[in-house]
XYZ file of C-alpha atoms in Angstrom:
230
model
C 182.530 46.222 10.762
C 180.174 49.210 10.791
C 182.058 52.370 11.779
C 180.167 54.789 14.029
C 180.716 58.429 15.005
C 179.052 59.407 18.309
C 178.066 63.094 18.505
C 176.789 64.526 21.798
C 177.560 67.786 23.585
C 177.660 65.972 26.946
C 181.027 64.201 27.299
C 179.616 61.695 29.792
C 176.631 60.799 27.587
C 178.914 60.418 24.576
C 181.048 57.939 26.491
C 178.002 55.953 27.591
C 176.611 55.803 24.061
C 180.019 54.793 22.707
C 180.210 52.013 25.301
C 176.742 50.815 24.249
C 177.754 50.735 20.584
C 180.889 48.738 21.411
C 178.736 46.030 22.987
C 176.804 45.392 19.754
C 178.395 42.812 17.478
C 179.492 44.199 14.133
C 179.780 47.840 15.284
C 182.763 49.883 16.414
C 183.149 53.504 17.487
C 185.788 55.280 15.411
C 185.245 58.784 16.781
C 183.463 61.094 19.198
C 182.492 64.729 18.716
C 180.857 67.256 21.021
C 180.014 70.047 18.567
C 178.728 70.187 15.008
C 182.050 71.670 13.893
C 183.973 68.771 15.432
C 181.619 66.261 13.824
C 181.959 67.847 10.394
C 185.752 68.023 10.680
C 185.865 64.368 11.720
C 183.716 63.277 8.789
C 185.764 65.328 6.330
C 188.886 63.581 7.615
C 187.572 60.044 8.120
C 184.199 59.017 6.630
C 182.081 56.622 8.706
C 179.051 54.462 8.009
C 176.753 55.804 10.718
C 176.453 58.910 12.901
C 174.592 58.817 16.213
C 173.642 62.471 16.348
C 172.322 64.617 19.163
C 170.045 67.487 18.131
C 171.025 69.991 20.819
C 174.619 70.955 20.017
C 176.279 74.178 21.217
C 177.091 75.615 17.785
C 174.126 74.447 15.682
C 171.361 71.852 15.746
C 171.896 68.281 14.701
C 169.348 68.619 11.900
C 171.154 71.654 10.547
C 174.319 69.562 10.490
C 172.535 66.772 8.609
C 171.449 69.246 5.926
C 174.998 70.599 5.618
C 176.373 67.077 5.291
C 173.989 66.337 2.443
C 174.836 69.610 0.721
C 178.503 68.655 0.833
C 177.787 65.252 -0.639
C 178.285 63.156 2.496
C 176.241 59.942 2.260
C 176.797 58.937 5.889
C 173.697 57.445 7.503
C 172.261 59.211 10.537
C 170.279 58.071 13.565
C 169.110 60.942 15.741
C 169.758 60.328 19.458
C 168.216 63.242 21.319
C 165.923 64.538 24.040
C 164.027 66.589 21.434
C 160.593 65.001 21.253
C 158.389 67.648 19.624
C 156.636 66.373 16.514
C 158.021 69.167 14.347
C 161.613 68.137 15.045
C 160.785 64.481 14.436
C 159.198 65.360 11.074
C 162.156 67.549 10.137
C 164.487 64.657 10.954
C 162.584 62.416 8.568
C 162.604 65.043 5.824
C 166.308 65.674 6.304
C 167.138 62.019 5.774
C 167.641 60.612 9.270
C 167.024 56.856 9.174
C 165.793 56.552 12.753
C 165.076 58.606 15.861
C 165.837 57.510 19.420
C 164.467 59.636 22.277
C 166.525 60.174 25.427
C 166.706 58.788 28.010
C 167.159 55.222 26.826
C 169.009 52.095 27.885
C 171.293 49.715 26.079
C 168.417 47.651 24.669
C 166.849 50.726 23.064
C 170.008 51.632 21.169
C 170.798 48.022 20.345
C 167.388 47.688 18.686
C 168.124 50.647 16.403
C 171.585 49.345 15.565
C 170.283 45.863 14.849
C 167.691 47.398 12.544
C 170.375 49.409 10.770
C 172.504 46.302 10.297
C 169.469 44.473 8.881
C 168.924 47.346 6.440
C 172.515 47.129 5.203
C 172.262 43.360 4.785
C 169.043 43.720 2.825
C 170.504 46.316 0.464
C 173.656 44.244 -0.018
C 171.616 41.109 -0.652
C 169.535 42.841 -3.334
C 172.604 44.074 -5.137
C 173.810 47.363 -3.734
C 173.537 50.035 -6.408
C 171.661 47.912 -8.957
C 168.034 48.423 -9.908
C 165.243 47.161 -7.644
C 161.709 46.057 -8.400
C 158.761 46.746 -6.108
C 159.370 43.623 -4.038
C 162.996 44.620 -3.444
C 161.982 48.199 -2.620
C 159.456 46.898 -0.083
C 162.157 44.738 1.494
C 164.496 47.733 1.828
C 161.840 49.930 3.420
C 160.722 47.070 5.664
C 164.215 46.078 6.790
C 164.433 48.662 9.571
C 162.157 46.731 11.890
C 162.653 45.803 15.518
C 164.963 42.812 15.320
C 164.628 42.160 19.059
C 160.921 41.396 18.585
C 160.500 39.581 15.260
C 157.132 38.225 16.339
C 155.399 41.613 16.108
C 152.893 42.213 13.310
C 152.787 38.532 12.421
C 150.739 37.426 9.405
C 147.513 35.585 10.055
C 148.164 31.987 11.042
C 151.634 32.667 12.477
C 152.429 32.408 16.185
C 155.051 34.183 18.271
C 155.952 30.889 19.974
C 156.866 29.276 16.642
C 158.884 32.337 15.613
C 160.869 32.066 18.846
C 161.340 28.345 18.257
C 162.719 28.951 14.752
C 164.979 31.678 16.133
C 166.386 29.351 18.791
C 167.021 26.585 16.267
C 168.898 28.889 13.895
C 170.717 30.664 16.718
C 171.963 27.384 18.155
C 173.370 26.235 14.818
C 176.864 27.250 13.861
C 176.057 26.794 10.171
C 173.194 27.801 7.860
C 170.348 25.283 7.797
C 167.954 24.129 5.108
C 164.191 24.324 5.622
C 164.167 20.537 6.089
C 166.826 20.751 8.811
C 164.994 23.581 10.562
C 161.747 21.621 10.464
C 163.428 18.508 11.842
C 165.122 20.330 14.727
C 162.064 22.433 15.569
C 159.664 19.494 15.380
C 157.374 21.161 12.820
C 156.404 20.269 9.278
C 158.620 21.402 6.413
C 155.829 23.565 4.987
C 155.435 25.302 8.343
C 159.172 25.886 8.580
C 159.225 27.309 5.057
C 156.359 29.738 5.812
C 158.094 31.097 8.906
C 161.509 31.230 7.269
C 160.078 33.201 4.350
C 158.380 35.667 6.717
C 161.507 36.168 8.832
C 163.754 36.524 5.790
C 161.520 39.243 4.365
C 161.723 41.107 7.668
C 165.534 41.034 7.641
C 165.801 38.680 10.629
C 167.208 35.794 8.584
C 169.957 35.739 5.961
C 169.246 33.526 2.955
C 172.105 31.911 1.021
C 172.134 29.457 -1.855
C 174.095 26.215 -1.844
C 174.813 24.875 -5.317
C 175.226 21.159 -5.857
C 176.345 19.160 -8.847
C 172.840 18.895 -10.272
C 169.384 20.296 -9.747
C 168.225 23.561 -8.220
C 170.317 25.353 -5.564
C 169.323 24.639 -1.977
C 168.075 27.524 0.154
C 169.907 27.760 3.462
C 169.116 30.106 6.343
C 170.893 31.566 9.339
C 169.709 33.998 11.993
C 170.979 37.499 11.230
C 172.491 37.881 14.693
C 174.736 34.827 14.391
C 178.188 34.790 12.817
């Protein structure tokens, strides 16, 4: 599970955001804070994976808190969730190390998209090897992992169609187990080469999890499952 701290000066908004987080598979809210001081005290006591952080707090700004966290050695990831929409604040958030920025007001789908992207980022890093070294291809995968997982058909390579992406997604989503490229092709009614092209594209974007199945002889078989299935 990914542990989340929700920080917002508005008690009602904090409860709504916490309820949204609880609806996303793989995430749980472990704390709420309504000031920067409360947030810092909570993180000192119980580290979390992710902070959903408002910028306008009564005692200091969210970005100021992010900088203090980094100075104290906290590696907690941060997604800004705020009504602040001026470009300067957005740039400062990037420079301070915020992974994403969600502008209020938003609905459940808006936050879910950011959380799904964060989960994809964590899976990508874990799949590459955590704290090991990464080549350029692995670095590109890490930086490209935080894409909109609700719309995997965006920015498709030439020759790819959104309809086929959705078809592959439905096939993998309907399966309780990882599938081989041959099985995907058979169930989707496309050629194996077509299935392999789409699977490779979706895996690079963090939408698909690739595993290897080792047999008694020969090369390991590549098997795929949609990232949102468990």
